[in-house]
Amino acid sequence: EVQLVQSGAEVKKPGESLKISCKGSGYSFTSYWIGWVRQMPGKGLEWMGIIYPGDSDTRYSPSFQGQVTISADKSISTAYLQWSSLKASDTAMYYCARLSVITMVQGVPRGPIDYWGQGTLVTVSS
Amino acid sequence: DIQMTQSPSTLSASVGDRVTITCRASQSISSWLAWYQQKPGKAPKLLIYKASSLESGVPSRFSGSGSGTEFTLTISSLQPDDFATYYCQQYNSLWTFGQGTKVEIK
């Protein structure tokens, strides 16, 4: 059974750093792209970026480029999302998600999300 | 960037109703579109991919259609379990989600 299990809820202060995780199991972790999706309170879904754990190829949404860092440790089948300096506006639920790649187009994966993590709630407040 | 616009934002319906949600892309995305269902406090769930392909295990009352820039999600007979928020997502060029359509009880 494919599972993506995320780390627990976090409460942080503005300016603090944070790294949340997403552990994959039940499939070949290095063969599927993993993405991160933000959902601010009461709002919709926003794609942040994706990583291919096999070679750590990473792509960011222009809206999140430079704001977060996505990484992966294939030895422990875990992907990460990190911030160096949190802001109150980073308060949100963050989901990791597995991309079901249908095809590659000029090196960019194309496919829907077939599995989601349970979400990690990040609260940033002074 | 490709923008995705869903309509309506909220839809009030009764059990047994036929429900249609529309998603428009700012440029052609061929059939590279997915639909997701999200219930409060839960992660989204894939319903439809490639505009009209039903994900395994999803009830057949859900269907998708369209290509190019205009797409629809139809629920043929709304069930109590279907009251949720629905999102379209293009994956022709990276990813973009629509803003969501909340289906609520009339």
mmCIF file of C-alpha atoms in Angstrom:
data_model
loop_
_atom_site.group_PDB
_atom_site.id
_atom_site.type_symbol
_atom_site.label_atom_id
_atom_site.label_comp_id
_atom_site.label_asym_id
_atom_site.label_seq_id
_atom_site.Cartn_x
_atom_site.Cartn_y
_atom_site.Cartn_z
ATOM 1 C CA GLU A 1 0.000 0.000 0.000
ATOM 2 C CA VAL A 2 1.371 3.383 -1.035
ATOM 3 C CA GLN A 3 1.669 5.746 1.914
ATOM 4 C CA LEU A 4 3.063 9.235 2.424
ATOM 5 C CA VAL A 5 3.413 9.980 6.135
ATOM 6 C CA GLN A 6 4.193 13.547 7.129
ATOM 7 C CA SER A 7 5.738 14.913 10.289
ATOM 8 C CA GLY A 8 3.561 16.431 12.983
ATOM 9 C CA ALA A 9 2.149 19.885 13.502
ATOM 10 C CA GLU A 10 4.560 22.714 14.261
ATOM 11 C CA VAL A 11 4.180 26.003 16.128
ATOM 12 C CA LYS A 12 6.954 28.477 15.438
ATOM 13 C CA LYS A 13 7.795 32.142 15.888
ATOM 14 C CA PRO A 14 8.494 34.548 13.025
ATOM 15 C CA GLY A 15 12.121 34.390 11.970
ATOM 16 C CA GLU A 16 12.621 30.789 13.086
ATOM 17 C CA SER A 17 13.668 28.012 10.729
ATOM 18 C CA LEU A 18 11.731 24.832 10.072
ATOM 19 C CA LYS A 19 12.053 21.577 8.144
ATOM 20 C CA ILE A 20 9.066 19.272 7.719
ATOM 21 C CA SER A 21 9.201 15.772 6.292
ATOM 22 C CA CYS A 22 7.290 13.284 4.178
ATOM 23 C CA LYS A 23 8.196 9.589 4.272
ATOM 24 C CA GLY A 24 7.131 7.391 1.403
ATOM 25 C CA SER A 25 6.499 3.663 1.602
ATOM 26 C CA GLY A 26 4.889 0.905 -0.409
ATOM 27 C CA TYR A 27 6.488 1.921 -3.704
ATOM 28 C CA SER A 28 9.849 2.751 -5.263
ATOM 29 C CA PHE A 29 10.519 6.162 -3.680
ATOM 30 C CA THR A 30 13.268 7.033 -6.157
ATOM 31 C CA SER A 31 11.030 6.482 -9.197
ATOM 32 C CA TYR A 32 8.278 9.040 -8.561
ATOM 33 C CA TRP A 33 8.308 12.823 -8.288
ATOM 34 C CA ILE A 34 7.147 14.208 -4.939
ATOM 35 C CA GLY A 35 5.509 17.611 -4.720
ATOM 36 C CA TRP A 36 4.544 20.023 -1.961
ATOM 37 C CA VAL A 37 1.207 21.839 -1.890
ATOM 38 C CA ARG A 38 0.206 24.705 0.405
ATOM 39 C CA GLN A 39 -3.292 25.349 1.671
ATOM 40 C CA MET A 40 -3.708 28.512 3.691
ATOM 41 C CA PRO A 41 -6.575 28.617 6.207
ATOM 42 C CA GLY A 42 -9.896 28.524 4.380
ATOM 43 C CA LYS A 43 -8.215 28.824 0.990
ATOM 44 C CA GLY A 44 -7.416 26.709 -2.039
ATOM 45 C CA LEU A 45 -4.492 24.568 -3.108
ATOM 46 C CA GLU A 46 -1.196 26.052 -4.305
ATOM 47 C CA TRP A 47 1.599 24.066 -5.878
ATOM 48 C CA MET A 48 5.001 24.921 -4.373
ATOM 49 C CA GLY A 49 7.485 22.644 -6.097
ATOM 50 C CA ILE A 50 8.488 19.101 -6.906
ATOM 51 C CA ILE A 51 11.543 16.882 -6.529
ATOM 52 C CA TYR A 52 12.662 13.644 -8.126
ATOM 53 C CA PRO A 53 14.291 11.707 -5.277
ATOM 54 C CA GLY A 54 16.245 9.549 -7.710
ATOM 55 C CA ASP A 55 18.556 12.404 -8.627
ATOM 56 C CA SER A 56 17.200 15.345 -6.550
ATOM 57 C CA ASP A 57 16.101 17.230 -9.688
ATOM 58 C CA THR A 58 13.924 20.003 -8.232
ATOM 59 C CA ARG A 59 11.481 22.478 -9.781
ATOM 60 C CA TYR A 60 9.837 25.367 -7.987
ATOM 61 C CA SER A 61 6.684 27.314 -8.655
ATOM 62 C CA PRO A 62 7.710 30.910 -9.440
ATOM 63 C CA SER A 63 5.625 32.006 -6.438
ATOM 64 C CA PHE A 64 7.755 29.962 -4.044
ATOM 65 C CA GLN A 65 11.198 30.116 -5.678
ATOM 66 C CA GLY A 66 13.638 31.451 -3.113
ATOM 67 C CA GLN A 67 11.088 31.235 -0.286
ATOM 68 C CA VAL A 68 11.459 27.537 0.530
ATOM 69 C CA THR A 69 13.861 24.672 -0.133
ATOM 70 C CA ILE A 70 12.764 21.218 -1.207
ATOM 71 C CA SER A 71 15.104 18.281 -0.714
ATOM 72 C CA ALA A 72 15.061 14.512 -0.386
ATOM 73 C CA ASP A 73 17.074 11.746 1.265
ATOM 74 C CA LYS A 74 16.532 8.648 -0.842
ATOM 75 C CA SER A 75 18.336 6.440 1.682
ATOM 76 C CA ILE A 76 15.403 6.892 4.064
ATOM 77 C CA SER A 77 12.675 7.522 1.445
ATOM 78 C CA THR A 78 11.949 10.973 2.822
ATOM 79 C CA ALA A 79 11.305 14.336 1.212
ATOM 80 C CA TYR A 80 11.607 17.653 3.003
ATOM 81 C CA LEU A 81 10.279 21.187 2.848
ATOM 82 C CA GLN A 82 12.201 23.827 4.734
ATOM 83 C CA TRP A 83 12.168 27.490 5.574
ATOM 84 C CA SER A 84 15.132 29.529 6.796
ATOM 85 C CA SER A 85 13.075 32.372 8.250
ATOM 86 C CA LEU A 86 9.361 31.872 8.784
ATOM 87 C CA LYS A 87 6.748 34.583 8.448
ATOM 88 C CA ALA A 88 3.232 34.734 9.843
ATOM 89 C CA SER A 89 1.985 34.379 6.275
ATOM 90 C CA ASP A 90 3.559 30.892 6.131
ATOM 91 C CA THR A 91 0.800 29.672 8.466
ATOM 92 C CA ALA A 92 -0.900 26.918 6.476
ATOM 93 C CA MET A 93 -1.432 23.222 5.969
ATOM 94 C CA TYR A 94 1.290 21.692 3.830
ATOM 95 C CA TYR A 95 0.727 18.493 1.901
ATOM 96 C CA CYS A 96 3.256 16.290 0.203
ATOM 97 C CA ALA A 97 1.983 14.408 -2.811
ATOM 98 C CA ARG A 98 3.176 11.799 -5.272
ATOM 99 C CA LEU A 99 3.089 12.669 -8.934
ATOM 100 C CA SER A 100 1.854 9.958 -11.273
ATOM 101 C CA VAL A 101 3.956 10.780 -14.301
ATOM 102 C CA ILE A 102 2.211 10.095 -17.587
ATOM 103 C CA THR A 103 4.948 11.560 -19.745
ATOM 104 C CA MET A 104 7.979 13.826 -19.686
ATOM 105 C CA VAL A 105 7.989 16.940 -21.838
ATOM 106 C CA GLN A 106 11.351 18.658 -22.311
ATOM 107 C CA GLY A 107 12.486 17.229 -18.999
ATOM 108 C CA VAL A 108 9.362 18.369 -17.134
ATOM 109 C CA PRO A 109 7.110 15.681 -15.646
ATOM 110 C CA ARG A 110 3.492 15.715 -16.661
ATOM 111 C CA GLY A 111 0.880 13.922 -14.573
ATOM 112 C CA PRO A 112 -1.718 14.236 -11.803
ATOM 113 C CA ILE A 113 -1.255 13.611 -8.100
ATOM 114 C CA ASP A 114 -2.311 10.092 -7.206
ATOM 115 C CA TYR A 115 -1.372 9.957 -3.512
ATOM 116 C CA TRP A 116 -1.303 12.602 -0.801
ATOM 117 C CA GLY A 117 0.202 12.817 2.654
ATOM 118 C CA GLN A 118 -2.068 13.591 5.592
ATOM 119 C CA GLY A 119 -0.797 17.159 5.829
ATOM 120 C CA THR A 120 1.387 19.082 8.288
ATOM 121 C CA LEU A 121 -0.101 22.157 9.938
ATOM 122 C CA VAL A 122 2.446 24.932 10.391
ATOM 123 C CA THR A 123 1.471 27.826 12.632
ATOM 124 C CA VAL A 124 3.730 30.881 12.794
ATOM 125 C CA SER A 125 2.845 33.332 15.524
ATOM 126 C CA SER A 126 4.643 35.616 17.916
ATOM 127 C CA ASP B 1 1.674 30.984 -16.200
ATOM 128 C CA ILE B 2 -1.527 29.105 -16.938
ATOM 129 C CA GLN B 3 -4.489 30.309 -14.874
ATOM 130 C CA MET B 4 -7.421 28.044 -14.009
ATOM 131 C CA THR B 5 -10.851 29.503 -13.279
ATOM 132 C CA GLN B 6 -13.622 27.404 -11.771
ATOM 133 C CA SER B 7 -17.315 28.205 -11.656
ATOM 134 C CA PRO B 8 -19.345 28.442 -9.628
ATOM 135 C CA SER B 9 -17.413 29.073 -6.408
ATOM 136 C CA THR B 10 -20.274 27.611 -4.384
ATOM 137 C CA LEU B 11 -23.056 25.341 -5.489
ATOM 138 C CA SER B 12 -26.127 24.419 -3.420
ATOM 139 C CA ALA B 13 -27.715 21.115 -4.381
ATOM 140 C CA SER B 14 -29.850 18.280 -3.064
ATOM 141 C CA VAL B 15 -29.211 14.554 -2.902
ATOM 142 C CA GLY B 16 -30.049 13.072 -6.289
ATOM 143 C CA ASP B 17 -29.328 16.265 -8.249
ATOM 144 C CA ARG B 18 -27.137 16.321 -11.334
ATOM 145 C CA VAL B 19 -24.253 18.677 -10.659
ATOM 146 C CA THR B 20 -21.853 20.267 -13.134
ATOM 147 C CA ILE B 21 -18.702 22.241 -12.320
ATOM 148 C CA THR B 22 -16.789 24.140 -14.997
ATOM 149 C CA CYS B 23 -13.065 24.816 -15.209
ATOM 150 C CA ARG B 24 -11.524 27.143 -17.791
ATOM 151 C CA ALA B 25 -7.827 27.407 -18.629
ATOM 152 C CA SER B 26 -6.199 30.674 -19.734
ATOM 153 C CA GLN B 27 -4.585 28.806 -22.641
ATOM 154 C CA SER B 28 -4.927 25.392 -24.217
ATOM 155 C CA ILE B 29 -3.888 22.512 -21.991
ATOM 156 C CA SER B 30 -5.022 19.737 -24.343
ATOM 157 C CA SER B 31 -6.493 17.096 -21.983
ATOM 158 C CA TRP B 32 -3.942 17.503 -19.214
ATOM 159 C CA LEU B 33 -6.467 18.160 -16.483
ATOM 160 C CA ALA B 34 -7.341 16.459 -13.207
ATOM 161 C CA TRP B 35 -10.194 16.838 -10.734
ATOM 162 C CA TYR B 36 -9.867 16.354 -6.975
ATOM 163 C CA GLN B 37 -12.338 16.144 -4.107
ATOM 164 C CA GLN B 38 -11.439 17.528 -0.689
ATOM 165 C CA LYS B 39 -13.418 17.127 2.512
ATOM 166 C CA PRO B 40 -12.819 19.329 5.576
ATOM 167 C CA GLY B 41 -9.656 18.409 7.437
ATOM 168 C CA LYS B 42 -8.630 15.835 4.844
ATOM 169 C CA ALA B 43 -6.169 15.669 1.975
ATOM 170 C CA PRO B 44 -7.574 15.936 -1.542
ATOM 171 C CA LYS B 45 -8.448 12.781 -3.462
ATOM 172 C CA LEU B 46 -7.961 12.221 -7.191
ATOM 173 C CA LEU B 47 -11.223 11.649 -9.067
ATOM 174 C CA ILE B 48 -10.474 12.228 -12.751
ATOM 175 C CA TYR B 49 -7.246 12.522 -14.750
ATOM 176 C CA LYS B 50 -6.536 13.317 -18.372
ATOM 177 C CA ALA B 51 -9.826 15.231 -18.410
ATOM 178 C CA SER B 52 -12.090 12.190 -18.592
ATOM 179 C CA SER B 53 -10.335 9.119 -17.154
ATOM 180 C CA LEU B 54 -11.895 7.857 -13.936
ATOM 181 C CA GLU B 55 -9.400 7.018 -11.200
ATOM 182 C CA SER B 56 -9.621 3.457 -9.929
ATOM 183 C CA GLY B 57 -12.152 3.065 -7.125
ATOM 184 C CA VAL B 58 -14.011 6.304 -7.873
ATOM 185 C CA PRO B 59 -17.791 5.860 -8.316
ATOM 186 C CA SER B 60 -19.061 5.972 -11.877
ATOM 187 C CA ARG B 61 -21.448 8.830 -11.047
ATOM 188 C CA PHE B 62 -18.383 11.078 -11.464
ATOM 189 C CA SER B 63 -17.393 11.965 -15.005
ATOM 190 C CA GLY B 64 -15.197 14.511 -16.709
ATOM 191 C CA SER B 65 -15.181 16.006 -20.167
ATOM 192 C CA GLY B 66 -13.566 18.715 -22.242
ATOM 193 C CA SER B 67 -10.310 19.582 -23.927
ATOM 194 C CA GLY B 68 -8.361 22.668 -24.854
ATOM 195 C CA THR B 69 -9.537 25.381 -22.463
ATOM 196 C CA GLU B 70 -12.951 24.280 -21.222
ATOM 197 C CA PHE B 71 -13.658 21.341 -18.944
ATOM 198 C CA THR B 72 -16.497 20.011 -16.816
ATOM 199 C CA LEU B 73 -16.893 17.683 -13.867
ATOM 200 C CA THR B 74 -20.319 16.109 -13.607
ATOM 201 C CA ILE B 75 -21.848 14.196 -10.729
ATOM 202 C CA SER B 76 -24.815 12.378 -12.213
ATOM 203 C CA SER B 77 -26.745 11.852 -8.976
ATOM 204 C CA LEU B 78 -25.392 13.657 -5.936
ATOM 205 C CA GLN B 79 -24.907 11.446 -2.883
ATOM 206 C CA PRO B 80 -24.501 12.525 0.778
ATOM 207 C CA ASP B 81 -20.800 11.623 0.631
ATOM 208 C CA ASP B 82 -20.260 14.030 -2.283
ATOM 209 C CA PHE B 83 -20.712 17.263 -0.328
ATOM 210 C CA ALA B 84 -17.167 18.592 -0.473
ATOM 211 C CA THR B 85 -14.924 21.045 -2.296
ATOM 212 C CA TYR B 86 -13.751 20.188 -5.803
ATOM 213 C CA TYR B 87 -10.596 21.445 -7.493
ATOM 214 C CA CYS B 88 -9.415 21.237 -11.070
ATOM 215 C CA GLN B 89 -5.689 21.147 -11.793
ATOM 216 C CA GLN B 90 -3.809 21.583 -15.042
ATOM 217 C CA TYR B 91 -0.583 19.658 -15.537
ATOM 218 C CA ASN B 92 0.203 20.686 -19.104
ATOM 219 C CA SER B 93 2.825 23.127 -17.878
ATOM 220 C CA LEU B 94 3.934 22.337 -14.345
ATOM 221 C CA TRP B 95 0.845 22.569 -12.092
ATOM 222 C CA THR B 96 -1.942 25.074 -11.410
ATOM 223 C CA PHE B 97 -5.089 24.515 -9.354
ATOM 224 C CA GLY B 98 -8.429 26.186 -9.785
ATOM 225 C CA GLN B 99 -9.770 28.126 -6.807
ATOM 226 C CA GLY B 100 -12.228 25.403 -5.847
ATOM 227 C CA THR B 101 -15.997 24.813 -5.926
ATOM 228 C CA LYS B 102 -17.781 24.041 -2.693
ATOM 229 C CA VAL B 103 -20.787 21.761 -3.104
ATOM 230 C CA GLU B 104 -23.105 22.311 -0.171
ATOM 231 C CA ILE B 105 -26.462 20.974 0.927
ATOM 232 C CA LYS B 106 -29.435 22.949 -0.353
#
